[in-house]
Amino acid sequence: MSSSLILVVSSILETPGLYEELRNDLSLIPNAVEEALRYRAPAPILQRVVKEDVEIRGKHLQKGQPLIVFVGSANQDENKFDRADVFDIHRHPNHHVAFGHGNHFCLGAPLARLEAEIALTELIKKYASLSLPENFTVDAIENSAVYGLRSFPILLAP
Ligand code: HEM
């Protein structure tokens, strides 16, 4: 399974009844992929260098200063997203920044979305049931620039 697909599937399986809901209505799959991008933010930080002295919300930033932008945090901003800590595939609108924003917006976003949607559709069509082992806990890799899971055991029923 690709790392993006793992993030979508793990988010789905952690939400009781959601796998069945998607299986009954495959048109919800793009929403599920979009919400997993918001909720899990596979690229959780971006790096920038301040171009000119500026003040943002009372913070003085100096030209040349390195900056880390927390995409994962912006995607969980409760001023922007209602119940931001909940994985909700019916969220609308869902203006997350998992693919960045502005000039450097991810060139591969349409491909990444399409791949995840196709893979998830085929997985759901093939298996009547997918579930997590009883003692499952999210085991994230130790990398602040890329979010992914170290291991992802699942139980499949055809
Ligand atoms: C889930 C998968 C992906 C995520 C979460 C992701 C995320 C991002 C983010 C956050 C940026 C902005 C970087 C910045 O502003 O500094 C970015 C840029 C970029 N991504 Fe992706 N990406 C994904 C998949 C892909 C794929 C599949 C491709 C190519 C096939 C791709 C190609 C690029 C390129 C070329 C840029 C640089 C765009 C620029 O600087 O103008 N990405 N991506």
PDB file of C-alpha atoms and ligand atoms in Angstrom:
ATOM      1  CA  MET A   1       0.000   0.000   0.000  1.00  0.00           C
ATOM      2  CA  SER A   2       1.312   3.500  -0.800  1.00  0.00           C
ATOM      3  CA  SER A   3       1.907   5.835   2.133  1.00  0.00           C
ATOM      4  CA  SER A   4      -0.953   8.196   1.130  1.00  0.00           C
ATOM      5  CA  LEU A   5      -3.351   5.272   0.829  1.00  0.00           C
ATOM      6  CA  ILE A   6      -2.294   4.029   4.276  1.00  0.00           C
ATOM      7  CA  LEU A   7      -3.119   7.411   5.783  1.00  0.00           C
ATOM      8  CA  VAL A   8      -6.592   7.394   4.188  1.00  0.00           C
ATOM      9  CA  VAL A   9      -7.337   3.781   5.137  1.00  0.00           C
ATOM     10  CA  SER A  10      -6.126   4.189   8.730  1.00  0.00           C
ATOM     11  CA  SER A  11      -8.306   7.306   9.155  1.00  0.00           C
ATOM     12  CA  ILE A  12     -11.322   5.440   7.732  1.00  0.00           C
ATOM     13  CA  LEU A  13     -10.855   2.346   9.905  1.00  0.00           C
ATOM     14  CA  GLU A  14     -10.498   4.430  13.067  1.00  0.00           C
ATOM     15  CA  THR A  15     -14.018   5.784  12.442  1.00  0.00           C
ATOM     16  CA  PRO A  16     -16.670   3.141  13.259  1.00  0.00           C
ATOM     17  CA  GLY A  17     -19.020   2.323  10.362  1.00  0.00           C
ATOM     18  CA  LEU A  18     -17.187   4.508   7.831  1.00  0.00           C
ATOM     19  CA  TYR A  19     -15.775   1.645   5.731  1.00  0.00           C
ATOM     20  CA  GLU A  20     -19.317   0.291   5.243  1.00  0.00           C
ATOM     21  CA  GLU A  21     -20.639   3.787   4.444  1.00  0.00           C
ATOM     22  CA  LEU A  22     -18.006   4.203   1.712  1.00  0.00           C
ATOM     23  CA  ARG A  23     -18.643   0.712   0.368  1.00  0.00           C
ATOM     24  CA  ASN A  24     -22.332   1.590   0.020  1.00  0.00           C
ATOM     25  CA  ASP A  25     -21.575   4.902  -1.671  1.00  0.00           C
ATOM     26  CA  LEU A  26     -18.323   4.982  -3.654  1.00  0.00           C
ATOM     27  CA  SER A  27     -19.023   8.598  -4.685  1.00  0.00           C
ATOM     28  CA  LEU A  28     -17.867   9.609  -1.179  1.00  0.00           C
ATOM     29  CA  ILE A  29     -14.309   8.373  -1.842  1.00  0.00           C
ATOM     30  CA  PRO A  30     -12.915  11.734  -3.108  1.00  0.00           C
ATOM     31  CA  ASN A  31     -14.240  13.381   0.106  1.00  0.00           C
ATOM     32  CA  ALA A  32     -12.509  10.709   2.202  1.00  0.00           C
ATOM     33  CA  VAL A  33      -9.201  11.265   0.386  1.00  0.00           C
ATOM     34  CA  GLU A  34      -9.522  15.052   0.777  1.00  0.00           C
ATOM     35  CA  GLU A  35     -10.313  14.793   4.475  1.00  0.00           C
ATOM     36  CA  ALA A  36      -7.385  12.417   5.071  1.00  0.00           C
ATOM     37  CA  LEU A  37      -5.089  14.971   3.407  1.00  0.00           C
ATOM     38  CA  ARG A  38      -6.375  17.603   5.855  1.00  0.00           C
ATOM     39  CA  TYR A  39      -6.466  15.366   8.912  1.00  0.00           C
ATOM     40  CA  ARG A  40      -3.118  13.597   8.451  1.00  0.00           C
ATOM     41  CA  ALA A  41      -1.109  16.203   6.426  1.00  0.00           C
ATOM     42  CA  PRO A  42       1.507  13.913   4.780  1.00  0.00           C
ATOM     43  CA  ALA A  43       3.874  16.916   4.366  1.00  0.00           C
ATOM     44  CA  PRO A  44       3.346  18.574   7.772  1.00  0.00           C
ATOM     45  CA  ILE A  45       5.934  21.352   7.574  1.00  0.00           C
ATOM     46  CA  LEU A  46       7.225  23.754   4.920  1.00  0.00           C
ATOM     47  CA  GLN A  47      10.392  25.829   5.093  1.00  0.00           C
ATOM     48  CA  ARG A  48      10.763  29.431   4.034  1.00  0.00           C
ATOM     49  CA  VAL A  49      13.202  32.349   4.387  1.00  0.00           C
ATOM     50  CA  VAL A  50      11.694  35.761   5.251  1.00  0.00           C
ATOM     51  CA  LYS A  51      12.058  38.082   2.211  1.00  0.00           C
ATOM     52  CA  GLU A  52      11.594  41.402   4.007  1.00  0.00           C
ATOM     53  CA  ASP A  53      11.001  42.650   7.539  1.00  0.00           C
ATOM     54  CA  VAL A  54       7.353  42.128   8.402  1.00  0.00           C
ATOM     55  CA  GLU A  55       5.024  41.947  11.386  1.00  0.00           C
ATOM     56  CA  ILE A  56       2.412  39.190  11.496  1.00  0.00           C
ATOM     57  CA  ARG A  57      -0.050  39.198  14.393  1.00  0.00           C
ATOM     58  CA  GLY A  58       2.364  41.028  16.683  1.00  0.00           C
ATOM     59  CA  LYS A  59       5.400  38.884  15.772  1.00  0.00           C
ATOM     60  CA  HIS A  60       8.355  40.655  14.152  1.00  0.00           C
ATOM     61  CA  LEU A  61       9.994  38.625  11.397  1.00  0.00           C
ATOM     62  CA  GLN A  62      13.347  39.796  10.050  1.00  0.00           C
ATOM     63  CA  LYS A  63      14.606  39.545   6.459  1.00  0.00           C
ATOM     64  CA  GLY A  64      16.742  36.413   6.052  1.00  0.00           C
ATOM     65  CA  GLN A  65      15.241  34.637   9.055  1.00  0.00           C
ATOM     66  CA  PRO A  66      14.478  30.932   8.448  1.00  0.00           C
ATOM     67  CA  LEU A  67      10.855  30.016   8.972  1.00  0.00           C
ATOM     68  CA  ILE A  68       9.018  26.756   9.477  1.00  0.00           C
ATOM     69  CA  VAL A  69       5.355  26.746   8.523  1.00  0.00           C
ATOM     70  CA  PHE A  70       3.238  24.091  10.262  1.00  0.00           C
ATOM     71  CA  VAL A  71       0.825  22.777   7.631  1.00  0.00           C
ATOM     72  CA  GLY A  72      -0.360  20.055  10.006  1.00  0.00           C
ATOM     73  CA  SER A  73      -1.314  22.705  12.560  1.00  0.00           C
ATOM     74  CA  ALA A  74      -3.034  24.976   9.983  1.00  0.00           C
ATOM     75  CA  ASN A  75      -5.087  21.982   8.848  1.00  0.00           C
ATOM     76  CA  GLN A  76      -6.348  21.564  12.426  1.00  0.00           C
ATOM     77  CA  ASP A  77      -7.136  25.263  12.977  1.00  0.00           C
ATOM     78  CA  GLU A  78     -10.416  25.361  14.891  1.00  0.00           C
ATOM     79  CA  ASN A  79     -11.067  28.923  13.622  1.00  0.00           C
ATOM     80  CA  LYS A  80     -11.166  27.509  10.116  1.00  0.00           C
ATOM     81  CA  PHE A  81     -12.496  23.977  10.582  1.00  0.00           C
ATOM     82  CA  ASP A  82     -15.469  23.033  12.706  1.00  0.00           C
ATOM     83  CA  ARG A  83     -14.527  20.108  15.048  1.00  0.00           C
ATOM     84  CA  ALA A  84     -11.050  20.215  13.464  1.00  0.00           C
ATOM     85  CA  ASP A  85      -9.870  17.191  15.457  1.00  0.00           C
ATOM     86  CA  VAL A  86     -12.580  14.948  13.974  1.00  0.00           C
ATOM     87  CA  PHE A  87     -12.088  12.955  10.737  1.00  0.00           C
ATOM     88  CA  ASP A  88     -15.294  13.928   8.923  1.00  0.00           C
ATOM     89  CA  ILE A  89     -15.652  12.929   5.275  1.00  0.00           C
ATOM     90  CA  HIS A  90     -18.773  15.104   4.979  1.00  0.00           C
ATOM     91  CA  ARG A  91     -16.792  18.264   5.769  1.00  0.00           C
ATOM     92  CA  HIS A  92     -17.663  20.996   3.273  1.00  0.00           C
ATOM     93  CA  PRO A  93     -15.932  23.190   2.318  1.00  0.00           C
ATOM     94  CA  ASN A  94     -12.557  21.627   3.099  1.00  0.00           C
ATOM     95  CA  HIS A  95      -9.964  24.300   2.267  1.00  0.00           C
ATOM     96  CA  HIS A  96      -6.910  22.565   3.749  1.00  0.00           C
ATOM     97  CA  VAL A  97      -3.285  23.342   2.846  1.00  0.00           C
ATOM     98  CA  ALA A  98      -1.882  19.789   2.634  1.00  0.00           C
ATOM     99  CA  PHE A  99      -0.583  20.595  -0.862  1.00  0.00           C
ATOM    100  CA  GLY A 100       0.735  24.028   0.142  1.00  0.00           C
ATOM    101  CA  HIS A 101      -0.602  27.349  -1.109  1.00  0.00           C
ATOM    102  CA  GLY A 102       0.197  29.981  -3.723  1.00  0.00           C
ATOM    103  CA  ASN A 103       3.142  29.947  -6.147  1.00  0.00           C
ATOM    104  CA  HIS A 104       4.568  26.642  -4.972  1.00  0.00           C
ATOM    105  CA  PHE A 105       1.272  24.753  -4.708  1.00  0.00           C
ATOM    106  CA  CYS A 106       2.009  21.059  -5.309  1.00  0.00           C
ATOM    107  CA  LEU A 107       2.325  20.290  -9.026  1.00  0.00           C
ATOM    108  CA  GLY A 108       1.498  16.652  -8.379  1.00  0.00           C
ATOM    109  CA  ALA A 109      -1.732  17.285  -6.418  1.00  0.00           C
ATOM    110  CA  PRO A 110      -4.122  16.039  -9.155  1.00  0.00           C
ATOM    111  CA  LEU A 111      -2.023  12.883  -9.633  1.00  0.00           C
ATOM    112  CA  ALA A 112      -1.743  12.239  -5.879  1.00  0.00           C
ATOM    113  CA  ARG A 113      -5.523  12.645  -5.472  1.00  0.00           C
ATOM    114  CA  LEU A 114      -6.288  10.411  -8.471  1.00  0.00           C
ATOM    115  CA  GLU A 115      -3.911   7.640  -7.334  1.00  0.00           C
ATOM    116  CA  ALA A 116      -5.380   7.587  -3.824  1.00  0.00           C
ATOM    117  CA  GLU A 117      -8.965   7.613  -5.155  1.00  0.00           C
ATOM    118  CA  ILE A 118      -8.349   4.754  -7.620  1.00  0.00           C
ATOM    119  CA  ALA A 119      -6.448   2.621  -5.093  1.00  0.00           C
ATOM    120  CA  LEU A 120      -9.069   3.177  -2.370  1.00  0.00           C
ATOM    121  CA  THR A 121     -11.933   2.385  -4.762  1.00  0.00           C
ATOM    122  CA  GLU A 122     -10.315  -0.895  -5.848  1.00  0.00           C
ATOM    123  CA  LEU A 123      -9.541  -1.873  -2.240  1.00  0.00           C
ATOM    124  CA  ILE A 124     -13.099  -1.176  -1.084  1.00  0.00           C
ATOM    125  CA  LYS A 125     -14.628  -3.004  -4.054  1.00  0.00           C
ATOM    126  CA  LYS A 126     -12.439  -6.056  -3.391  1.00  0.00           C
ATOM    127  CA  TYR A 127     -12.822  -6.445   0.391  1.00  0.00           C
ATOM    128  CA  ALA A 128     -16.204  -6.569   2.141  1.00  0.00           C
ATOM    129  CA  SER A 129     -14.529  -5.795   5.410  1.00  0.00           C
ATOM    130  CA  LEU A 130     -11.276  -4.245   6.564  1.00  0.00           C
ATOM    131  CA  SER A 131     -10.470  -3.804  10.230  1.00  0.00           C
ATOM    132  CA  LEU A 132      -7.660  -2.884  12.580  1.00  0.00           C
ATOM    133  CA  PRO A 133      -6.234  -5.418  15.051  1.00  0.00           C
ATOM    134  CA  GLU A 134      -7.638  -4.960  18.593  1.00  0.00           C
ATOM    135  CA  ASN A 135      -4.468  -3.440  20.044  1.00  0.00           C
ATOM    136  CA  PHE A 136      -3.789  -1.109  17.085  1.00  0.00           C
ATOM    137  CA  THR A 137      -2.177   2.234  17.883  1.00  0.00           C
ATOM    138  CA  VAL A 138      -0.872   4.747  15.348  1.00  0.00           C
ATOM    139  CA  ASP A 139       2.888   4.224  15.097  1.00  0.00           C
ATOM    140  CA  ALA A 140       4.198   7.254  13.163  1.00  0.00           C
ATOM    141  CA  ILE A 141       7.665   7.380  11.614  1.00  0.00           C
ATOM    142  CA  GLU A 142      10.147   9.711  13.323  1.00  0.00           C
ATOM    143  CA  ASN A 143      10.391  12.373  10.646  1.00  0.00           C
ATOM    144  CA  SER A 144       9.072  15.906  11.046  1.00  0.00           C
ATOM    145  CA  ALA A 145       9.003  16.623   7.282  1.00  0.00           C
ATOM    146  CA  VAL A 146       7.017  13.572   6.180  1.00  0.00           C
ATOM    147  CA  TYR A 147       4.127  12.005   8.065  1.00  0.00           C
ATOM    148  CA  GLY A 148       3.669   8.268   7.633  1.00  0.00           C
ATOM    149  CA  LEU A 149       3.151   5.089   9.611  1.00  0.00           C
ATOM    150  CA  ARG A 150       5.986   2.724  10.537  1.00  0.00           C
ATOM    151  CA  SER A 151       3.693  -0.285  10.275  1.00  0.00           C
ATOM    152  CA  PHE A 152       0.052  -0.801   9.373  1.00  0.00           C
ATOM    153  CA  PRO A 153      -1.366  -4.270  10.072  1.00  0.00           C
ATOM    154  CA  ILE A 154      -4.960  -4.738   8.872  1.00  0.00           C
ATOM    155  CA  LEU A 155      -7.385  -7.667   8.771  1.00  0.00           C
ATOM    156  CA  LEU A 156      -8.954  -8.332   5.358  1.00  0.00           C
ATOM    157  CA  ALA A 157     -12.172 -10.233   4.658  1.00  0.00           C
ATOM    158  CA  PRO A 158     -13.033 -10.919   0.978  1.00  0.00           C
TER     159      PRO A 158
HETATM  160  C1  HEM B   1      -0.071  13.086  -0.973  1.00  0.00           C
HETATM  161  C2  HEM B   1       0.943  13.399  -1.788  1.00  0.00           C
HETATM  162  C3  HEM B   1       1.607  14.775  -1.820  1.00  0.00           C
HETATM  163  C4  HEM B   1       1.624  15.771  -0.884  1.00  0.00           C
HETATM  164  C5  HEM B   1       0.970  15.799   0.505  1.00  0.00           C
HETATM  165  C6  HEM B   1       2.403  16.850  -1.446  1.00  0.00           C
HETATM  166  C7  HEM B   1       2.629  18.065  -0.793  1.00  0.00           C
HETATM  167  C8  HEM B   1       3.304  19.124  -1.361  1.00  0.00           C
HETATM  168  C9  HEM B   1       3.473  20.421  -0.727  1.00  0.00           C
HETATM  169  C10 HEM B   1       2.957  20.792   0.672  1.00  0.00           C
HETATM  170  C11 HEM B   1       4.153  21.215  -1.584  1.00  0.00           C
HETATM  171  C12 HEM B   1       4.513  22.698  -1.385  1.00  0.00           C
HETATM  172  C13 HEM B   1       5.984  22.829  -1.005  1.00  0.00           C
HETATM  173  C14 HEM B   1       6.308  24.274  -0.614  1.00  0.00           C
HETATM  174  O1  HEM B   1       5.483  25.174  -0.718  1.00  0.00           O
HETATM  175  O2  HEM B   1       7.454  24.470  -0.164  1.00  0.00           O
HETATM  176  C15 HEM B   1       4.450  20.429  -2.776  1.00  0.00           C
HETATM  177  C16 HEM B   1       5.142  20.891  -3.867  1.00  0.00           C
HETATM  178  C17 HEM B   1       5.425  20.111  -4.964  1.00  0.00           C
HETATM  179  N1  HEM B   1       4.992  18.840  -5.233  1.00  0.00           N
HETATM  180 FE1  HEM B   1       3.864  17.707  -4.002  1.00  0.00          FE
HETATM  181  N2  HEM B   1       2.831  16.504  -2.699  1.00  0.00           N
HETATM  182  C18 HEM B   1       2.355  15.229  -2.978  1.00  0.00           C
HETATM  183  C19 HEM B   1       2.543  14.519  -4.146  1.00  0.00           C
HETATM  184  C20 HEM B   1       3.250  14.958  -5.244  1.00  0.00           C
HETATM  185  C21 HEM B   1       3.422  14.206  -6.478  1.00  0.00           C
HETATM  186  C22 HEM B   1       2.804  12.820  -6.742  1.00  0.00           C
HETATM  187  C23 HEM B   1       4.204  14.965  -7.287  1.00  0.00           C
HETATM  188  C24 HEM B   1       4.705  14.701  -8.680  1.00  0.00           C
HETATM  189  C25 HEM B   1       4.315  13.695  -9.425  1.00  0.00           C
HETATM  190  C26 HEM B   1       4.504  16.215  -6.581  1.00  0.00           C
HETATM  191  C27 HEM B   1       5.259  17.238  -7.082  1.00  0.00           C
HETATM  192  C28 HEM B   1       5.489  18.437  -6.457  1.00  0.00           C
HETATM  193  C29 HEM B   1       6.286  19.521  -7.003  1.00  0.00           C
HETATM  194  C30 HEM B   1       7.051  19.502  -8.345  1.00  0.00           C
HETATM  195  C31 HEM B   1       6.261  20.575  -6.085  1.00  0.00           C
HETATM  196  C32 HEM B   1       6.963  21.928  -6.187  1.00  0.00           C
HETATM  197  C33 HEM B   1       6.040  22.961  -6.783  1.00  0.00           C
HETATM  198  C34 HEM B   1       6.725  24.329  -6.827  1.00  0.00           C
HETATM  199  O3  HEM B   1       7.594  24.609  -6.016  1.00  0.00           O
HETATM  200  O4  HEM B   1       6.320  25.125  -7.684  1.00  0.00           O
HETATM  201  N3  HEM B   1       3.902  16.149  -5.353  1.00  0.00           N
HETATM  202  N4  HEM B   1       3.905  19.161  -2.616  1.00  0.00           N
END
